[in-house]
GROMACS .gro file of C-alpha atoms in nm:
model
  430
    1MET     CA    1 -12.738  -9.650 -13.379
    2SER     CA    2 -12.463  -9.771 -13.164
    3SER     CA    3 -12.406 -10.113 -13.281
    4LEU     CA    4 -12.492 -10.375 -13.541
    5GLU     CA    5 -12.715 -10.554 -13.269
    6ASN     CA    6 -12.956 -10.261 -13.259
    7ILE     CA    7 -13.023 -10.217 -13.622
    8LYS     CA    8 -13.362 -10.223 -13.784
    9ILE     CA    9 -13.346 -10.154 -14.159
   10THR     CA   10 -13.600 -10.016 -14.431
   11VAL     CA   11 -13.535 -10.072 -14.777
   12VAL     CA   12 -13.725  -9.815 -14.996
   13GLY     CA   13 -13.809  -9.940 -15.338
   14LEU     CA   14 -13.866 -10.322 -15.388
   15GLY     CA   15 -13.785 -10.374 -15.752
   16TYR     CA   16 -13.480 -10.556 -15.919
   17VAL     CA   17 -13.232 -10.413 -15.670
   18GLY     CA   18 -13.430 -10.355 -15.339
   19LEU     CA   19 -13.599 -10.684 -15.314
   20PRO     CA   20 -13.281 -10.909 -15.318
   21LEU     CA   21 -13.115 -10.655 -15.089
   22ALA     CA   22 -13.397 -10.663 -14.836
   23ARG     CA   23 -13.416 -11.039 -14.844
   24LEU     CA   24 -13.040 -11.066 -14.769
   25PHE     CA   25 -13.053 -10.829 -14.487
   26ALA     CA   26 -13.363 -10.989 -14.354
   27THR     CA   27 -13.149 -11.321 -14.286
   28LYS     CA   28 -12.968 -11.108 -14.014
   29TYR     CA   29 -13.183 -10.806 -13.922
   30PRO     CA   30 -13.541 -10.678 -13.874
   31VAL     CA   31 -13.629 -10.552 -14.235
   32VAL     CA   32 -13.919 -10.343 -14.355
   33GLY     CA   33 -13.948 -10.348 -14.731
   34PHE     CA   34 -14.129 -10.023 -14.833
   35ASP     CA   35 -14.272  -9.950 -15.170
   36ILE     CA   36 -14.547  -9.702 -15.287
   37ASN     CA   37 -14.702  -9.962 -15.524
   38GLN     CA   38 -14.954 -10.151 -15.325
   39GLY     CA   39 -14.985 -10.416 -15.588
   40ARG     CA   40 -14.610 -10.501 -15.560
   41ILE     CA   41 -14.661 -10.524 -15.180
   42ASN     CA   42 -14.958 -10.763 -15.201
   43GLU     CA   43 -14.762 -10.974 -15.460
   44LEU     CA   44 -14.452 -10.993 -15.225
   45ASN     CA   45 -14.659 -11.068 -14.917
   46SER     CA   46 -14.821 -11.351 -15.106
   47GLY     CA   47 -14.463 -11.494 -15.146
   48THR     CA   48 -14.429 -11.427 -15.521
   49ASP     CA   49 -14.173 -11.201 -15.705
   50SER     CA   50 -14.273 -11.118 -16.069
   51THR     CA   51 -13.915 -10.985 -16.127
   52LEU     CA   52 -13.792 -11.352 -16.079
   53GLU     CA   53 -13.491 -11.215 -15.864
   54VAL     CA   54 -13.590 -11.399 -15.558
   55SER     CA   55 -13.744 -11.730 -15.580
   56ALA     CA   56 -14.071 -11.808 -15.403
   57ASP     CA   57 -13.909 -12.037 -15.148
   58VAL     CA   58 -13.641 -11.798 -15.057
   59LEU     CA   59 -13.885 -11.511 -15.024
   60GLN     CA   60 -14.117 -11.701 -14.817
   61SER     CA   61 -13.839 -11.809 -14.581
   62VAL     CA   62 -13.782 -11.468 -14.479
   63LEU     CA   63 -14.150 -11.309 -14.473
   64VAL     CA   64 -14.292 -11.226 -14.147
   65ASP     CA   65 -14.651 -11.087 -14.083
   66LYS     CA   66 -14.569 -10.770 -13.901
   67PRO     CA   67 -14.283 -10.536 -13.829
   68SER     CA   68 -14.079 -10.670 -13.527
   69ASP     CA   69 -13.741 -10.672 -13.342
   70SER     CA   70 -13.669 -11.029 -13.496
   71ASN     CA   71 -13.493 -11.104 -13.817
   72GLY     CA   72 -13.722 -11.122 -14.125
   73LEU     CA   73 -13.875 -10.917 -14.392
   74TYR     CA   74 -14.211 -10.731 -14.372
   75CYS     CA   75 -14.327 -10.556 -14.681
   76SER     CA   76 -14.553 -10.239 -14.671
   77SER     CA   77 -14.678  -9.939 -14.820
   78ASN     CA   78 -14.772  -9.778 -14.488
   79LEU     CA   79 -14.529  -9.498 -14.372
   80ALA     CA   80 -14.604  -9.587 -14.015
   81ASP     CA   81 -14.449  -9.920 -14.046
   82ILE     CA   82 -14.101  -9.777 -14.115
   83LYS     CA   83 -14.096  -9.520 -13.834
   84GLY     CA   84 -13.915  -9.720 -13.583
   85CYS     CA   85 -13.616  -9.817 -13.801
   86ASN     CA   86 -13.271  -9.654 -13.785
   87VAL     CA   87 -13.100  -9.747 -14.119
   88TYR     CA   88 -13.287  -9.640 -14.431
   89ILE     CA   89 -13.162  -9.786 -14.762
   90ILE     CA   90 -13.303  -9.617 -15.062
   91THR     CA   91 -13.299  -9.832 -15.405
   92VAL     CA   92 -13.529  -9.629 -15.629
   93PRO     CA   93 -13.467  -9.602 -16.015
   94THR     CA   94 -13.266  -9.304 -16.164
   95PRO     CA   95 -13.394  -9.287 -16.513
   96VAL     CA   96 -13.343  -9.008 -16.773
   97ASP     CA   97 -13.617  -8.805 -16.961
   98LYS     CA   98 -13.705  -8.800 -17.323
   99ASN     CA   99 -13.406  -8.578 -17.378
  100ASN     CA  100 -13.170  -8.799 -17.194
  101ARG     CA  101 -13.146  -8.567 -16.894
  102PRO     CA  102 -13.119  -8.711 -16.545
  103ASP     CA  103 -13.443  -8.751 -16.367
  104LEU     CA  104 -13.394  -8.737 -15.995
  105THR     CA  105 -13.787  -8.729 -15.931
  106PRO     CA  106 -13.776  -9.090 -15.759
  107LEU     CA  107 -13.489  -8.997 -15.538
  108TYR     CA  108 -13.655  -8.661 -15.423
  109LYS     CA  109 -13.978  -8.838 -15.339
  110SER     CA  110 -13.811  -9.121 -15.157
  111SER     CA  111 -13.596  -8.877 -14.955
  112GLU     CA  112 -13.913  -8.678 -14.858
  113THR     CA  113 -14.083  -9.020 -14.745
  114VAL     CA  114 -13.772  -9.102 -14.531
  115GLY     CA  115 -13.747  -8.742 -14.409
  116LYS     CA  116 -14.088  -8.777 -14.251
  117VAL     CA  117 -13.969  -9.066 -14.015
  118LEU     CA  118 -13.616  -8.971 -13.966
  119SER     CA  119 -13.495  -8.968 -13.617
  120LYS     CA  120 -13.161  -8.846 -13.432
  121GLY     CA  121 -12.882  -9.092 -13.490
  122ASP     CA  122 -13.028  -9.254 -13.812
  123ILE     CA  123 -12.827  -9.335 -14.123
  124VAL     CA  124 -12.978  -9.299 -14.476
  125ILE     CA  125 -12.780  -9.501 -14.736
  126TYR     CA  126 -12.847  -9.440 -15.103
  127GLU     CA  127 -12.787  -9.730 -15.364
  128SER     CA  128 -12.933  -9.571 -15.677
  129THR     CA  129 -12.683  -9.481 -15.949
  130VAL     CA  130 -12.617  -9.110 -15.964
  131TYR     CA  131 -12.360  -8.852 -16.073
  132PRO     CA  132 -12.106  -8.744 -15.818
  133GLY     CA  133 -12.267  -8.502 -15.562
  134VAL     CA  134 -12.637  -8.598 -15.583
  135THR     CA  135 -12.647  -8.767 -15.231
  136GLU     CA  136 -12.504  -8.469 -15.050
  137GLU     CA  137 -12.609  -8.172 -15.292
  138GLU     CA  138 -12.958  -8.311 -15.389
  139CYS     CA  139 -13.095  -8.562 -15.144
  140ILE     CA  140 -12.947  -8.450 -14.820
  141PRO     CA  141 -13.121  -8.096 -14.837
  142VAL     CA  142 -13.465  -8.271 -14.877
  143LEU     CA  143 -13.405  -8.487 -14.579
  144GLU     CA  144 -13.292  -8.183 -14.365
  145LYS     CA  145 -13.602  -7.975 -14.497
  146ILE     CA  146 -13.862  -8.256 -14.421
  147SER     CA  147 -13.710  -8.386 -14.100
  148GLY     CA  148 -13.596  -8.053 -13.955
  149LEU     CA  149 -13.263  -8.232 -13.848
  150ILE     CA  150 -12.901  -8.120 -13.928
  151PHE     CA  151 -12.699  -8.355 -14.149
  152ASN     CA  152 -12.388  -8.497 -13.980
  153LYS     CA  153 -12.506  -8.395 -13.646
  154ASP     CA  154 -12.852  -8.538 -13.601
  155PHE     CA  155 -12.844  -8.789 -13.886
  156PHE     CA  156 -12.594  -8.932 -14.112
  157ALA     CA  157 -12.563  -9.060 -14.475
  158GLY     CA  158 -12.383  -9.327 -14.687
  159TYR     CA  159 -12.372  -9.443 -15.048
  160SER     CA  160 -12.334  -9.795 -15.150
  161PRO     CA  161 -12.391  -9.839 -15.522
  162GLU     CA  162 -12.596 -10.141 -15.638
  163ARG     CA  163 -12.436 -10.388 -15.843
  164ILE     CA  164 -12.726 -10.628 -15.925
  165ASN     CA  165 -12.723 -10.796 -16.268
  166PRO     CA  166 -13.088 -10.875 -16.342
  167GLY     CA  167 -13.156 -11.235 -16.442
  168ASP     CA  168 -12.807 -11.339 -16.321
  169LYS     CA  169 -12.838 -11.637 -16.086
  170GLU     CA  170 -12.462 -11.678 -16.044
  171HIS     CA  171 -12.365 -11.312 -15.943
  172THR     CA  172 -12.628 -11.259 -15.686
  173VAL     CA  173 -12.616 -10.958 -15.441
  174GLU     CA  174 -12.422 -11.137 -15.173
  175LYS     CA  175 -12.173 -11.269 -15.423
  176ILE     CA  176 -12.068 -10.925 -15.566
  177LEU     CA  177 -11.816 -10.726 -15.390
  178LYS     CA  178 -11.973 -10.399 -15.246
  179VAL     CA  179 -11.847 -10.053 -15.249
  180THR     CA  180 -11.931  -9.852 -14.945
  181SER     CA  181 -11.899  -9.511 -14.798
  182GLY     CA  182 -12.010  -9.269 -14.526
  183SER     CA  183 -12.069  -8.889 -14.458
  184THR     CA  184 -11.810  -8.911 -14.188
  185PRO     CA  185 -11.512  -9.150 -14.137
  186GLU     CA  186 -11.695  -9.319 -13.836
  187ILE     CA  187 -12.022  -9.361 -14.039
  188GLY     CA  188 -11.817  -9.500 -14.334
  189GLN     CA  189 -11.701  -9.772 -14.104
  190LYS     CA  190 -12.056  -9.838 -13.966
  191VAL     CA  191 -12.201  -9.865 -14.325
  192ASP     CA  192 -11.889 -10.080 -14.429
  193GLN     CA  193 -11.958 -10.311 -14.139
  194LEU     CA  194 -12.331 -10.340 -14.210
  195TYR     CA  195 -12.280 -10.460 -14.564
  196LYS     CA  196 -11.986 -10.676 -14.472
  197SER     CA  197 -12.210 -10.859 -14.216
  198VAL     CA  198 -12.430 -11.008 -14.516
  199ILE     CA  199 -12.197 -10.965 -14.835
  200ILE     CA  200 -11.991 -11.271 -14.851
  201ALA     CA  201 -11.783 -11.144 -15.133
  202GLY     CA  202 -11.662 -10.856 -14.910
  203THR     CA  203 -11.657 -10.476 -14.922
  204HIS     CA  204 -11.445 -10.183 -15.036
  205LEU     CA  205 -11.466  -9.860 -14.823
  206ALA     CA  206 -11.437  -9.566 -15.043
  207PRO     CA  207 -11.291  -9.254 -14.892
  208SER     CA  208 -11.594  -9.033 -14.958
  209ILE     CA  209 -11.948  -9.057 -15.080
  210LYS     CA  210 -11.851  -8.873 -15.412
  211VAL     CA  211 -11.587  -9.125 -15.494
  212ALA     CA  212 -11.829  -9.401 -15.443
  213GLU     CA  213 -12.083  -9.227 -15.673
  214ALA     CA  214 -11.832  -9.177 -15.927
  215ALA     CA  215 -11.700  -9.521 -15.914
  216LYS     CA  216 -12.059  -9.661 -15.979
  217VAL     CA  217 -12.134  -9.423 -16.282
  218ILE     CA  218 -11.796  -9.512 -16.451
  219GLU     CA  219 -11.855  -9.879 -16.434
  220ASN     CA  220 -12.128  -9.869 -16.684
  221SER     CA  221 -11.999  -9.588 -16.891
  222GLN     CA  222 -11.691  -9.801 -16.947
  223ARG     CA  223 -11.898 -10.098 -17.054
  224ASP     CA  224 -12.108  -9.873 -17.277
  225ILE     CA  225 -11.805  -9.731 -17.455
  226ASN     CA  226 -11.630 -10.088 -17.514
  227ILE     CA  227 -11.970 -10.218 -17.667
  228ALA     CA  228 -11.996  -9.902 -17.879
  229PHE     CA  229 -11.646  -9.990 -18.014
  230VAL     CA  230 -11.740 -10.345 -18.120
  231ASN     CA  231 -12.088 -10.220 -18.256
  232GLU     CA  232 -11.872  -9.979 -18.483
  233LEU     CA  233 -11.643 -10.254 -18.588
  234ALA     CA  234 -11.955 -10.458 -18.667
  235LYS     CA  235 -12.073 -10.193 -18.910
  236ILE     CA  236 -11.727 -10.164 -19.073
  237PHE     CA  237 -11.680 -10.537 -19.113
  238ASN     CA  238 -12.034 -10.597 -19.243
  239ARG     CA  239 -11.934 -10.347 -19.533
  240LEU     CA  240 -11.620 -10.541 -19.593
  241ASN     CA  241 -11.804 -10.872 -19.598
  242ILE     CA  242 -11.616 -10.996 -19.286
  243ASP     CA  243 -11.761 -11.205 -18.999
  244THR     CA  244 -11.734 -10.970 -18.699
  245HIS     CA  245 -11.763 -11.254 -18.449
  246ALA     CA  246 -11.483 -11.444 -18.618
  247VAL     CA  247 -11.280 -11.151 -18.599
  248LEU     CA  248 -11.336 -11.096 -18.238
  249GLU     CA  249 -11.273 -11.463 -18.157
  250ALA     CA  250 -10.929 -11.433 -18.342
  251ALA     CA  251 -10.839 -11.104 -18.166
  252GLY     CA  252 -10.956 -11.278 -17.830
  253THR     CA  253 -10.649 -11.514 -17.840
  254LYS     CA  254 -10.441 -11.235 -17.706
  255TRP     CA  255 -10.440 -11.249 -17.325
  256ASN     CA  256 -10.540 -10.888 -17.280
  257PHE     CA  257 -10.795 -10.832 -17.542
  258LEU     CA  258 -11.137 -10.741 -17.381
  259PRO     CA  259 -11.411 -10.995 -17.479
  260PHE     CA  260 -11.697 -10.747 -17.577
  261LYS     CA  261 -11.967 -10.837 -17.843
  262PRO     CA  262 -12.186 -10.628 -18.043
  263GLY     CA  263 -12.530 -10.578 -17.968
  264LEU     CA  264 -12.838 -10.380 -17.868
  265VAL     CA  265 -12.753 -10.192 -17.545
  266GLY     CA  266 -13.052 -10.137 -17.332
  267GLY     CA  267 -13.163 -10.179 -16.970
  268HIS     CA  268 -13.180  -9.947 -16.697
  269CYS     CA  269 -12.814  -9.912 -16.625
  270ILE     CA  270 -12.569  -9.926 -16.929
  271GLY     CA  271 -12.802  -9.728 -17.160
  272VAL     CA  272 -12.866  -9.471 -16.895
  273ASP     CA  273 -12.587  -9.423 -16.643
  274PRO     CA  274 -12.337  -9.239 -16.894
  275TYR     CA  275 -12.587  -8.963 -16.941
  276TYR     CA  276 -12.553  -8.903 -16.564
  277LEU     CA  277 -12.187  -8.860 -16.570
  278ALA     CA  278 -12.215  -8.640 -16.909
  279GLN     CA  279 -12.467  -8.422 -16.736
  280LYS     CA  280 -12.235  -8.339 -16.434
  281ALA     CA  281 -11.931  -8.295 -16.666
  282GLN     CA  282 -12.130  -8.040 -16.891
  283GLU     CA  283 -12.251  -7.846 -16.573
  284HIS     CA  284 -11.868  -7.801 -16.506
  285GLY     CA  285 -11.804  -7.691 -16.847
  286TYR     CA  286 -11.654  -7.991 -17.014
  287HIS     CA  287 -11.815  -8.170 -17.301
  288PRO     CA  288 -11.756  -8.547 -17.282
  289GLU     CA  289 -11.681  -8.658 -17.635
  290ILE     CA  290 -11.606  -9.021 -17.600
  291ILE     CA  291 -11.890  -9.089 -17.345
  292LEU     CA  292 -12.141  -8.917 -17.572
  293ALA     CA  293 -12.013  -9.058 -17.898
  294GLY     CA  294 -12.051  -9.415 -17.752
  295ARG     CA  295 -12.414  -9.334 -17.631
  296ARG     CA  296 -12.512  -9.209 -17.985
  297LEU     CA  297 -12.373  -9.501 -18.170
  298ASN     CA  298 -12.532  -9.752 -17.937
  299ASP     CA  299 -12.867  -9.567 -17.929
  300GLY     CA  300 -12.860  -9.587 -18.317
  301MET     CA  301 -12.809  -9.979 -18.331
  302GLY     CA  302 -13.177 -10.078 -18.328
  303GLU     CA  303 -13.250  -9.863 -18.637
  304TYR     CA  304 -12.933 -10.005 -18.803
  305VAL     CA  305 -13.044 -10.364 -18.747
  306ALA     CA  306 -13.390 -10.292 -18.897
  307HIS     CA  307 -13.251 -10.132 -19.193
  308GLU     CA  308 -12.993 -10.435 -19.247
  309VAL     CA  309 -13.298 -10.675 -19.229
  310VAL     CA  310 -13.481 -10.470 -19.502
  311LYS     CA  311 -13.165 -10.459 -19.722
  312LEU     CA  312 -13.143 -10.837 -19.695
  313MET     CA  313 -13.508 -10.870 -19.796
  314VAL     CA  314 -13.474 -10.650 -20.090
  315LYS     CA  315 -13.178 -10.846 -20.209
  316LYS     CA  316 -13.372 -11.162 -20.202
  317ASP     CA  317 -13.676 -10.985 -20.377
  318ILE     CA  318 -13.894 -11.015 -20.082
  319PRO     CA  319 -14.158 -10.738 -20.071
  320VAL     CA  320 -14.102 -10.539 -19.738
  321LYS     CA  321 -14.466 -10.386 -19.734
  322ASN     CA  322 -14.715 -10.616 -19.564
  323ALA     CA  323 -14.440 -10.886 -19.515
  324ASN     CA  324 -14.468 -11.108 -19.209
  325ILE     CA  325 -14.181 -11.050 -18.972
  326LEU     CA  326 -14.130 -11.232 -18.636
  327VAL     CA  327 -13.911 -11.054 -18.375
  328LEU     CA  328 -13.784 -11.287 -18.113
  329GLY     CA  329 -13.764 -11.106 -17.773
  330ILE     CA  330 -13.840 -10.762 -17.634
  331THR     CA  331 -13.674 -10.781 -17.294
  332PHE     CA  332 -13.349 -10.581 -17.265
  333LYS     CA  333 -13.143 -10.895 -17.201
  334GLU     CA  334 -13.179 -11.281 -17.227
  335ASN     CA  335 -13.358 -11.504 -16.962
  336CYS     CA  336 -13.490 -11.190 -16.775
  337PRO     CA  337 -13.849 -11.036 -16.779
  338ASP     CA  338 -13.712 -10.674 -16.753
  339VAL     CA  339 -13.841 -10.458 -17.047
  340ARG     CA  340 -13.705 -10.127 -16.913
  341ASN     CA  341 -13.526  -9.936 -17.179
  342THR     CA  342 -13.512 -10.213 -17.411
  343LYS     CA  343 -13.361 -10.118 -17.750
  344VAL     CA  344 -13.560 -10.377 -17.938
  345ILE     CA  345 -13.832 -10.121 -17.945
  346ASP     CA  346 -13.614  -9.928 -18.186
  347VAL     CA  347 -13.594 -10.221 -18.415
  348LEU     CA  348 -13.963 -10.268 -18.395
  349ASN     CA  349 -14.038  -9.893 -18.471
  350ALA     CA  350 -13.816  -9.885 -18.760
  351LEU     CA  351 -13.951 -10.198 -18.924
  352LYS     CA  352 -14.308 -10.047 -18.856
  353ASP     CA  353 -14.227  -9.744 -19.091
  354TYR     CA  354 -14.211 -10.014 -19.377
  355ASP     CA  355 -14.564 -10.121 -19.316
  356ALA     CA  356 -14.463 -10.480 -19.227
  357ASN     CA  357 -14.677 -10.709 -19.020
  358ILE     CA  358 -14.473 -10.762 -18.700
  359THR     CA  359 -14.523 -11.039 -18.446
  360VAL     CA  360 -14.339 -11.005 -18.112
  361TYR     CA  361 -14.284 -11.319 -17.946
  362ASP     CA  362 -14.130 -11.332 -17.576
  363PRO     CA  363 -14.199 -11.601 -17.335
  364TRP     CA  364 -14.049 -11.386 -17.051
  365ALA     CA  365 -14.206 -11.050 -17.101
  366GLU     CA  366 -14.537 -10.962 -16.956
  367PRO     CA  367 -14.768 -10.858 -17.256
  368ALA     CA  368 -14.953 -10.604 -17.046
  369GLU     CA  369 -14.629 -10.431 -16.942
  370VAL     CA  370 -14.501 -10.438 -17.298
  371LYS     CA  371 -14.837 -10.259 -17.414
  372HIS     CA  372 -14.831 -10.018 -17.117
  373GLU     CA  373 -14.466  -9.908 -17.174
  374TYR     CA  374 -14.437  -9.915 -17.558
  375GLY     CA  375 -14.782  -9.963 -17.720
  376TRP     CA  376 -14.673 -10.278 -17.866
  377ASP     CA  377 -14.872 -10.613 -17.848
  378SER     CA  378 -14.651 -10.931 -17.758
  379ILE     CA  379 -14.722 -11.289 -17.704
  380ARG     CA  380 -14.588 -11.530 -17.465
  381GLU     CA  381 -14.660 -11.847 -17.674
  382LEU     CA  382 -14.607 -11.896 -18.041
  383ASN     CA  383 -14.936 -12.055 -18.177
  384ASP     CA  384 -14.956 -11.870 -18.500
  385PHE     CA  385 -14.721 -12.060 -18.711
  386ARG     CA  386 -14.774 -11.859 -19.032
  387ASP     CA  387 -14.499 -11.858 -19.281
  388TYR     CA  388 -14.274 -11.552 -19.194
  389ASP     CA  389 -14.084 -11.365 -19.451
  390ALA     CA  390 -13.822 -11.263 -19.200
  391ILE     CA  391 -13.723 -11.355 -18.838
  392VAL     CA  392 -13.509 -11.122 -18.623
  393LEU     CA  393 -13.336 -11.292 -18.319
  394ALA     CA  394 -13.328 -10.980 -18.092
  395VAL     CA  395 -13.276 -11.150 -17.751
  396ALA     CA  396 -13.102 -11.483 -17.677
  397HIS     CA  397 -13.353 -11.640 -17.444
  398ASP     CA  398 -13.292 -12.015 -17.394
  399GLN     CA  399 -13.625 -12.097 -17.541
  400PHE     CA  400 -13.517 -11.943 -17.882
  401LYS     CA  401 -13.220 -12.168 -17.903
  402LYS     CA  402 -13.453 -12.462 -17.921
  403LEU     CA  403 -13.691 -12.332 -18.189
  404ASP     CA  404 -13.685 -12.483 -18.544
  405LEU     CA  405 -13.656 -12.133 -18.722
  406MET     CA  406 -13.663 -12.291 -19.069
  407ALA     CA  407 -14.005 -12.442 -18.991
  408LEU     CA  408 -14.133 -12.104 -18.933
  409CYS     CA  409 -14.019 -11.948 -19.247
  410LYS     CA  410 -14.110 -11.930 -19.617
  411GLU     CA  411 -13.859 -12.093 -19.842
  412ASN     CA  412 -13.732 -11.746 -19.948
  413LYS     CA  413 -13.670 -11.582 -19.631
  414VAL     CA  414 -13.435 -11.362 -19.418
  415ILE     CA  415 -13.308 -11.456 -19.069
  416TYR     CA  416 -13.113 -11.185 -18.883
  417ASP     CA  417 -12.913 -11.282 -18.577
  418VAL     CA  418 -12.852 -10.992 -18.351
  419LYS     CA  419 -12.680 -11.205 -18.091
  420GLY     CA  420 -12.465 -11.408 -18.298
  421ILE     CA  421 -12.589 -11.755 -18.182
  422LEU     CA  422 -12.753 -11.903 -18.490
  423GLY     CA  423 -12.458 -12.006 -18.687
  424ASP     CA  424 -12.485 -12.065 -19.060
  425ILE     CA  425 -12.880 -12.047 -19.083
  426ALA     CA  426 -12.850 -11.670 -19.032
  427ASP     CA  427 -12.846 -11.475 -19.354
  428GLY     CA  428 -12.716 -11.160 -19.162
  429LYS     CA  429 -12.587 -11.075 -18.799
  430LEU     CA  430 -12.414 -10.799 -18.607
   0.00000   0.00000   0.00000
């Protein structure tokens, strides 16, 4: 790859991160979007994005019928369609397993895929969140083994961590400053120029791939720790019968006070990334106390919310067993269909232990996906207007702000506000 004029890009993984990036690059370059999920490919080629990250008109404006040398996006699950590209951008998920250990399987598999088509002079750029060292120590050996090529002689690598915020229509990919890096100084410049050509917010070229990896993993770890702090404050102030949100509002009048709020910390990034950094630290003989303490506290908030709801019900002489409880929302954040690693599931599982009858209402979540991921039934329309003994506002979707919650409840009821948006009608909140 000698210049930006000759670039042909493959984006591997067309989810919440990959599709917006592929769409953006397709405005200036020939792009093949590759995904192993044929259902996803069919959906995108029909001009629809079920993640709602790219609107139908924007997606359709860049779609092309076949791979070509002209600008545009062609989506495929066929390995042959990506063989002629010279920049491969990998945007697959990096989850943790049931023991919260990093699971690099998607990265290994996607590296094997790219290794099969890699040619001399190509650049492979990773965007997936990882601990420092994964790109060069875990992924590059896979590329070398499958391709038979030599790293930094025959092919090169870069790392540019994703900063997509699912559901955010204001901070879209091109409006978020991008950190870039390369396996050599020259490749670092090329990677930086490539992203700078489409990212209007600009770029920051890090001195090494490991620095860029570390920068990404601490972004979400920092946020996780700050939310854990205010979650702990909420637990303390609830015992003192003090309104946590009122305290935070008062403290926020100081110019350098950080405006974090208590809540359920889920999703694919904040609830996962700290474990990647912790894993690497432990491999080098250091036990990260603050990072893991924050994770433990945030991971326990779902169960805490459930127990607070039950305590309020007991205080009001509402029988918990066989009570009808409405839980509003199961996605990991508001106005977004993403249910990955949602901590609302912890609230549901804890309430289930009390043999309550639970209705999960979320107009954004796909019921089939909720059922597949968690085994819970959910509804997208609230047609059953039974009198509920308790309502838990778990996610602040805009639709919920318009609901007449009082009309859904019995006279003696509990309304618990996880998000702190209901005001005086709530009997309890974080």
